[in-house]
Coordinates of C-alpha atoms and ligand atoms in Angstrom, one line a residue:
X973 CA -39.2 -180.1 3.0
X974 CA -40.8 -178.0 0.4
X975 CA -43.0 -175.0 1.1
X976 CA -46.2 -174.3 -0.7
X977 CA -44.6 -171.5 -2.8
X978 CA -43.5 -172.6 -6.2
X979 CA -40.7 -171.0 -8.3
X980 CA -43.1 -169.1 -10.5
X981 CA -44.8 -167.5 -7.5
X982 CA -41.4 -166.6 -6.1
X983 CA -40.5 -164.9 -9.3
X984 CA -43.7 -163.0 -9.4
X985 CA -43.3 -162.1 -5.8
X986 CA -39.7 -161.1 -6.4
X987 CA -40.8 -158.9 -9.2
X988 CA -43.4 -157.2 -7.0
X989 CA -41.1 -156.8 -4.0
X990 CA -38.4 -155.3 -6.3
X991 CA -40.8 -153.0 -8.0
X992 CA -39.8 -150.0 -6.0
X993 CA -36.1 -150.6 -6.6
X994 CA -36.6 -151.3 -10.2
X995 CA -38.2 -147.8 -10.6
X996 CA -35.0 -146.4 -9.1
X997 CA -33.1 -148.4 -11.7
X998 CA -31.1 -150.3 -9.1
X999 CA -32.5 -153.7 -9.8
X1000 CA -33.6 -156.0 -12.6
X1001 CA -37.0 -155.2 -14.1
X1002 CA -37.8 -158.9 -13.9
X1003 CA -36.7 -161.0 -11.0
X1004 CA -36.8 -164.0 -13.5
X1005 CA -33.5 -162.8 -14.8
X1006 CA -31.9 -163.8 -11.4
X1007 CA -32.4 -167.6 -11.5
X1008 CA -30.7 -170.0 -13.9
X1009 CA -33.1 -171.9 -16.2
X1010 CA -32.4 -175.1 -14.3
X1011 CA -31.2 -175.5 -10.7
X1012 CA -27.7 -177.1 -10.6
X1013 CA -26.6 -180.0 -8.4
X1014 CA -24.8 -179.0 -5.3
X1015 CA -21.7 -181.0 -6.4
X1016 CA -21.5 -178.9 -9.6
X1017 CA -21.4 -175.6 -7.8
X1018 CA -18.9 -176.9 -5.3
X1019 CA -16.5 -177.6 -8.1
X1020 CA -17.1 -174.4 -10.1
X1021 CA -14.6 -171.5 -10.6
X1022 CA -15.6 -168.0 -9.8
X1023 CA -15.5 -167.1 -13.5
X1024 CA -17.7 -170.0 -14.5
X1025 CA -20.2 -168.9 -11.8
X1026 CA -20.2 -165.4 -13.1
X1027 CA -20.4 -166.4 -16.7
X1028 CA -23.3 -168.8 -16.1
X1029 CA -25.4 -166.0 -14.4
X1030 CA -28.1 -164.3 -16.5
X1031 CA -28.0 -161.2 -14.3
X1032 CA -24.2 -160.8 -14.5
X1033 CA -24.4 -161.2 -18.3
X1034 CA -27.2 -158.6 -18.5
X1035 CA -25.3 -156.1 -16.4
X1036 CA -22.0 -156.7 -18.2
X1037 CA -23.7 -155.9 -21.5
X1038 CA -25.3 -152.8 -19.9
X1039 CA -21.9 -151.6 -18.7
X1040 CA -20.6 -152.1 -22.3
X1041 CA -23.4 -150.1 -23.7
X1042 CA -22.9 -147.2 -21.3
X1043 CA -19.1 -147.3 -21.9
X1044 CA -19.8 -147.1 -25.7
X1045 CA -21.9 -144.0 -25.1
X1046 CA -18.9 -142.0 -23.8
X1047 CA -18.5 -139.1 -26.2
X1048 CA -14.8 -138.5 -26.0
X1049 CA -13.2 -141.3 -28.2
X1050 CA -9.9 -141.4 -26.3
X1051 CA -11.6 -141.7 -22.9
X1052 CA -14.0 -144.2 -24.3
X1053 CA -11.1 -146.3 -25.5
X1054 CA -9.4 -146.1 -22.1
X1055 CA -12.5 -147.1 -20.2
X1056 CA -13.1 -150.1 -22.5
X1057 CA -9.5 -151.1 -22.0
X1058 CA -9.9 -151.1 -18.2
X1059 CA -13.1 -153.1 -18.3
X1060 CA -11.4 -155.7 -20.6
X1061 CA -8.2 -155.8 -18.5
X1062 CA -8.3 -154.1 -15.1
X1063 CA -4.5 -154.7 -14.8
X1064 CA -2.6 -153.0 -12.0
X1065 CA -0.4 -151.0 -14.4
X1066 CA 0.3 -148.6 -11.6
X1067 CA 2.5 -151.3 -10.0
X1068 CA 4.8 -151.3 -13.0
X1069 CA 7.1 -148.4 -11.8
X1070 CA 6.8 -149.7 -8.2
X1071 CA 8.6 -152.9 -9.2
X1072 CA 11.8 -150.9 -9.0
X1073 CA 12.9 -151.3 -5.3
X1074 CA 14.2 -147.7 -4.9
X1075 CA 11.0 -146.2 -6.2
X1076 CA 8.9 -148.5 -4.1
X1077 CA 10.8 -147.7 -1.0
X1078 CA 10.6 -143.9 -1.5
X1079 CA 6.8 -144.2 -2.3
X1080 CA 6.4 -146.2 0.9
X1081 CA 8.3 -143.6 2.9
X1082 CA 6.2 -140.8 1.5
X1083 CA 2.9 -142.6 2.2
X1084 CA 4.1 -143.4 5.7
X1085 CA 5.2 -139.9 6.4
X1086 CA 1.7 -138.7 5.6
X1087 CA 0.1 -141.3 7.8
X1088 CA -1.5 -143.1 5.0
X1089 CA -0.3 -146.6 5.9
X1090 CA -1.5 -148.9 8.6
X1091 CA 1.6 -151.0 9.2
X1092 CA 2.1 -152.1 5.6
X1093 CA 5.6 -153.1 4.8
X1094 CA 7.4 -152.1 1.6
X1095 CA 6.8 -155.5 0.2
X1096 CA 3.2 -155.6 1.4
X1097 CA 2.3 -152.1 0.4
X1098 CA 0.2 -153.4 -2.5
X1099 CA -1.9 -156.5 -3.1
X1100 CA 0.3 -159.2 -4.8
X1101 CA 1.1 -158.5 -8.4
X1102 CA 2.2 -161.3 -10.8
X1103 CA 2.3 -159.2 -13.9
X1104 CA 1.3 -155.5 -13.9
X1105 CA 0.1 -155.8 -17.5
X1106 CA -2.4 -158.5 -16.6
X1107 CA -5.5 -158.3 -14.4
X1108 CA -5.5 -160.6 -11.3
X1109 CA -8.9 -161.7 -12.5
X1110 CA -11.4 -160.5 -15.1
X1111 CA -13.6 -157.6 -14.1
X1112 CA -16.5 -160.0 -14.7
X1113 CA -15.6 -162.6 -12.0
X1114 CA -14.7 -160.1 -9.2
X1115 CA -16.8 -159.6 -6.1
X1116 CA -18.3 -156.2 -5.5
X1117 CA -16.8 -155.9 -2.0
X1118 CA -15.0 -157.7 0.8
X1119 CA -16.5 -161.1 1.7
X1120 CA -18.6 -159.9 4.6
X1121 CA -20.1 -156.9 2.7
X1122 CA -22.3 -156.1 -0.3
X1123 CA -22.2 -157.9 -3.6
X1124 CA -19.7 -160.5 -2.2
X1125 CA -20.1 -163.0 -5.0
X1126 CA -18.6 -163.8 -8.5
X1127 CA -19.9 -161.1 -10.8
X1128 CA -20.8 -158.9 -7.8
X1129 CA -18.6 -156.0 -9.1
X1130 CA -20.5 -156.0 -12.4
X1131 CA -23.9 -156.0 -10.6
X1132 CA -22.7 -153.3 -8.2
X1133 CA -21.2 -151.1 -10.9
X1134 CA -24.3 -151.5 -13.1
X1135 CA -26.7 -150.8 -10.3
X1136 CA -24.7 -147.7 -9.3
X1137 CA -24.6 -146.6 -12.9
X1138 CA -28.4 -146.8 -13.3
X1139 CA -28.8 -144.8 -10.0
X1140 CA -26.1 -142.4 -11.0
X1141 CA -27.6 -141.6 -14.4
X1142 CA -30.9 -141.2 -12.7
X1143 CA -29.4 -138.6 -10.3
X1144 CA -27.5 -137.0 -13.2
X1145 CA -30.6 -136.7 -15.4
X1146 CA -32.7 -135.6 -12.4
X1147 CA -30.4 -132.7 -11.7
X1148 CA -30.2 -131.8 -15.4
X1149 CA -34.0 -131.8 -15.6
X1150 CA -34.7 -130.1 -12.3
X1151 CA -32.3 -127.2 -12.7
X1152 CA -31.5 -127.2 -16.4
X1153 CA -27.8 -127.9 -15.5
X1154 CA -25.1 -128.6 -18.0
X1155 CA -23.4 -131.5 -16.1
X1156 CA -20.7 -133.3 -18.1
X1157 CA -22.2 -136.8 -18.7
X1158 CA -18.8 -138.3 -19.7
X1159 CA -17.5 -137.3 -16.2
X1160 CA -20.5 -138.8 -14.5
X1161 CA -20.3 -142.0 -16.4
X1162 CA -16.5 -142.5 -16.2
X1163 CA -16.3 -141.7 -12.5
X1164 CA -18.9 -144.3 -11.7
X1165 CA -17.7 -146.9 -14.2
X1166 CA -14.2 -146.8 -12.8
X1167 CA -14.9 -146.1 -9.1
X1168 CA -14.1 -149.7 -8.0
X1169 CA -11.9 -150.7 -10.9
X1170 CA -9.3 -152.3 -8.7
X1171 CA -11.6 -154.6 -6.8
X1172 CA -10.6 -157.5 -9.2
X1173 CA -7.0 -156.9 -7.9
X1174 CA -7.8 -156.3 -4.2
X1175 CA -10.5 -159.0 -3.8
X1176 CA -8.9 -161.9 -5.6
X1177 CA -10.7 -165.2 -4.8
X1178 CA -8.9 -167.5 -2.4
X1179 CA -8.6 -171.2 -2.2
X1180 CA -11.3 -171.4 0.5
X1181 CA -13.9 -169.8 -1.7
X1182 CA -13.7 -166.4 0.2
X1183 CA -11.9 -163.3 -1.1
X1184 CA -8.7 -161.6 0.0
X1185 CA -8.9 -159.4 3.0
X1186 CA -8.5 -155.7 2.2
X1187 CA -6.0 -153.3 3.8
X1188 CA -6.6 -149.7 4.7
X1189 CA -4.9 -147.0 2.7
X1190 CA -5.2 -143.3 3.5
X1191 CA -8.1 -144.1 5.9
X1192 CA -10.3 -146.0 3.5
X1193 CA -10.3 -149.4 1.8
X1194 CA -7.2 -149.7 -0.4
X1195 CA -9.4 -150.5 -3.5
X1196 CA -10.5 -146.8 -3.6
X1197 CA -7.1 -145.2 -3.6
X1198 CA -5.6 -147.8 -5.9
X1199 CA -8.5 -147.3 -8.4
X1200 CA -7.9 -143.5 -8.4
X1201 CA -4.2 -144.1 -8.9
X1202 CA -4.8 -146.4 -11.8
X1203 CA -7.0 -143.8 -13.5
X1204 CA -4.2 -141.3 -13.1
X1205 CA -1.6 -143.7 -14.5
X1206 CA -3.9 -144.5 -17.4
X1207 CA -4.3 -140.9 -18.3
X1208 CA -7.9 -140.2 -17.6
X1209 CA -8.8 -136.5 -17.6
X1210 CA -8.3 -134.8 -14.1
X1211 CA -11.9 -133.8 -13.7
X1212 CA -13.0 -137.4 -14.1
X1213 CA -10.4 -138.7 -11.7
X1214 CA -11.5 -136.0 -9.1
X1215 CA -15.1 -137.1 -9.5
X1216 CA -14.1 -140.8 -9.1
X1217 CA -12.2 -139.9 -5.9
X1218 CA -15.5 -138.5 -4.5
X1219 CA -17.1 -141.9 -4.6
X1220 CA -16.3 -142.5 -0.9
X1221 CA -16.9 -139.0 0.3
X1222 CA -18.0 -135.6 -1.0
X1223 CA -16.2 -132.3 -0.8
X1224 CA -19.2 -130.5 0.8
X1225 CA -17.4 -129.3 3.9
X1226 CA -13.8 -129.0 5.0
X1227 CA -13.7 -132.2 7.0
X1228 CA -15.2 -134.4 4.2
X1229 CA -13.2 -132.7 1.5
X1230 CA -10.0 -133.5 3.5
X1231 CA -10.8 -137.2 3.0
X1232 CA -11.0 -136.8 -0.7
X1233 CA -7.9 -134.7 -0.8
X1234 CA -6.0 -137.4 1.2
X1235 CA -7.1 -140.1 -1.2
X1236 CA -6.0 -138.1 -4.3
X1237 CA -2.7 -137.2 -2.6
X1238 CA -2.0 -140.9 -1.8
X1239 CA -3.0 -141.9 -5.3
X1240 CA -0.8 -139.2 -6.8
X1241 CA 2.2 -140.5 -4.7
X1242 CA 1.5 -144.0 -6.0
X1243 CA 1.2 -142.8 -9.6
X1244 CA 4.3 -140.5 -9.3
X1245 CA 2.6 -137.3 -10.3
X1246 CA 2.3 -133.9 -8.6
X1247 CA -1.5 -133.6 -7.9
X1248 CA -1.5 -129.8 -8.1
X1249 CA 0.3 -129.7 -11.5
X1250 CA -1.9 -132.6 -12.7
X1251 CA -5.0 -130.5 -12.0
X1252 CA -6.2 -133.0 -9.3
X1253 CA -6.0 -130.5 -6.4
X1254 CA -6.3 -126.8 -5.9
X1255 CA -3.1 -124.6 -5.9
X1256 CA -2.3 -125.2 -2.2
X1257 CA -2.9 -128.9 -2.5
X1258 CA -5.4 -128.7 0.4
X1259 CA -8.7 -128.6 -1.6
X1260 CA -10.1 -130.0 -4.7
X1261 CA -9.8 -127.7 -7.7
X1262 CA -12.1 -124.8 -7.1
X1263 CA -14.9 -124.0 -7.7
X1264 CA -15.7 -127.6 -7.0
X1265 CA -17.5 -129.4 -9.8
X1266 CA -20.9 -131.1 -9.3
X1267 CA -20.2 -134.4 -11.0
X1268 CA -18.2 -135.7 -8.0
X1269 CA -21.3 -135.3 -5.8
X1270 CA -23.3 -137.2 -8.4
X1271 CA -20.7 -140.0 -8.3
X1272 CA -20.8 -140.0 -4.5
X1273 CA -24.6 -140.2 -4.3
X1274 CA -24.6 -142.9 -6.9
X1275 CA -22.3 -145.1 -4.8
X1276 CA -24.7 -145.5 -2.0
X1277 CA -26.3 -148.8 -2.6
X1278 CA -24.4 -150.1 0.4
X1279 CA -26.9 -148.5 2.7
X1280 CA -29.3 -151.3 1.8
X1281 CA -27.0 -153.9 0.2
X1282 CA -24.7 -154.3 3.2
X1283 CA -27.4 -155.3 5.7
X1284 CA -29.4 -157.2 3.0
X1285 CA -26.2 -159.2 2.3
X1286 CA -25.5 -159.8 5.9
X1287 CA -29.0 -161.0 6.8
X1288 CA -29.3 -163.1 3.7
X1289 CA -26.0 -164.8 4.3
X1290 CA -27.0 -165.7 7.8
X1291 CA -30.3 -167.1 6.6
X1292 CA -28.5 -169.0 3.8
X1293 CA -26.2 -170.6 6.4
X1294 CA -29.2 -172.0 8.2
X1295 CA -30.7 -173.3 4.9
X1296 CA -27.4 -174.8 4.0
X1297 CA -27.6 -176.9 7.2
X1298 CA -31.2 -177.8 6.8
X1299 CA -31.4 -178.6 3.1
X1300 CA -28.0 -179.0 1.7
X1301 CA -26.0 -181.0 4.3
X1302 CA -23.5 -178.2 4.8
X1303 CA -23.1 -177.9 8.6
X1304 CA -20.2 -175.4 8.8
X1305 CA -20.8 -171.8 7.6
X1306 CA -17.1 -171.2 7.7
X1307 CA -16.2 -174.0 5.3
X1308 CA -15.2 -173.9 1.6
X1309 CA -18.3 -175.9 0.8
X1310 CA -20.5 -173.2 2.2
X1311 CA -18.5 -170.4 0.5
X1312 CA -18.8 -172.2 -2.9
X1313 CA -22.6 -172.8 -2.3
X1314 CA -23.2 -169.1 -1.3
X1315 CA -21.1 -167.8 -4.2
X1316 CA -23.1 -169.7 -6.8
X1317 CA -26.4 -168.9 -5.2
X1318 CA -25.6 -165.2 -4.9
X1319 CA -24.1 -165.0 -8.4
X1320 CA -27.5 -166.2 -9.7
X1321 CA -30.0 -164.8 -7.2
X1322 CA -28.0 -161.8 -5.9
X1323 CA -28.0 -160.9 -2.3
X1324 CA -30.7 -158.2 -3.0
X1325 CA -32.9 -160.5 -5.1
X1326 CA -32.9 -163.2 -2.4
X1327 CA -33.4 -160.6 0.4
X1328 CA -36.4 -159.3 -1.4
X1329 CA -38.0 -162.7 -1.3
X1330 CA -36.9 -163.3 2.3
X1331 CA -38.0 -159.9 3.7
X1332 CA -41.3 -159.9 1.9
X1333 CA -42.3 -163.5 2.4
X1334 CA -40.1 -165.2 4.9
X1335 CA -37.8 -168.2 5.1
X1336 CA -39.9 -170.6 3.0
X1337 CA -39.8 -168.1 0.1
X1338 CA -36.1 -167.8 0.5
X1339 CA -35.7 -171.6 0.5
X1340 CA -37.8 -171.9 -2.7
X1341 CA -35.7 -169.2 -4.4
X1342 CA -32.5 -170.9 -3.4
X1343 CA -33.9 -174.3 -4.5
X1344 CA -34.5 -172.8 -8.0
X1345 CA -30.8 -172.1 -8.1
X1346 CA -29.2 -175.2 -6.4
X1347 CA -31.2 -178.5 -5.9
X1348 CA -31.6 -179.4 -2.3
X1349 CA -29.9 -182.7 -1.4
Ligands
FE2_502 FE1 -15.3 -148.2 -3.4
FE2_503 FE1 -18.6 -149.0 -4.9

């Protein structure tokens, strides 16, 4: 059954519904960028790899180019080169020294003694590593979160990081303008660009079309501590690493700061450095370097799209499960078929783009938007 709303109307509607977000820089200026030129057959998307899904998506392509442009605007040439290298190959190089069983055991002991582990064994302390010099998957095909959360689709990490970057630069520029501050733009950009750099490693795609389940490390998702550790190992300047570590919390009071200190401490143990000597913590190892810089707060504020994207993703996935039953002959929302279907649909329409149509105009508008991406059967 087809509703009265055609694709063009949906696109106009999407553009209107997204207007507010576009102003904030979190979303495509034109919703038309979200849908492929032609809807694909269901069979085609059921057989597609995550990378092929991401590479066929106009929005992922646009956001990947945007991230490249922002990376190219980093002033410090050595830092610029390191950031580009991570985008091109987010390899878990931190795992290299941990291949030595003695080192790995002592790192495990140290993490355990500080209460940073949640039952991980020595062997299972890190996500699987085939080769520490090679990324588990390209940055471009990785999801932006675990499978039940925000941006859980191929290319989701690119869309999440780009959205965060636009928001972060908006906040950065706002502070500079409002108060005439001299914030370090390189630190702002690098901290946000790298904040989830190890999601390609942590959230590898599985055979069933979902992604690997994340472990907890130092009280947060392991991707966060591993990303900070990778930045340390790759030699990013300490003030940038500290700002990156603030993505999941800010150092505004003692309790919140203790979280960030814990993540830096765990990351330093993994990286094999003394966090105080490395300039990552204050002299007693219990605070960030003082006085605390402002860029970490900017990074933290810029990593807040989850407030909307998590529920939008959840509600849209549930509605998509219903649609899959009604119009695509996929009865089981826990099946590989549904995962492949939703991965392709979200890679092209994004959870946010589809939720904009759904929330503003209802289920028929969502059905039309999805039909513009995958042909109903
Ligand atoms: Fe994160
Ligand atoms: Fe994030």
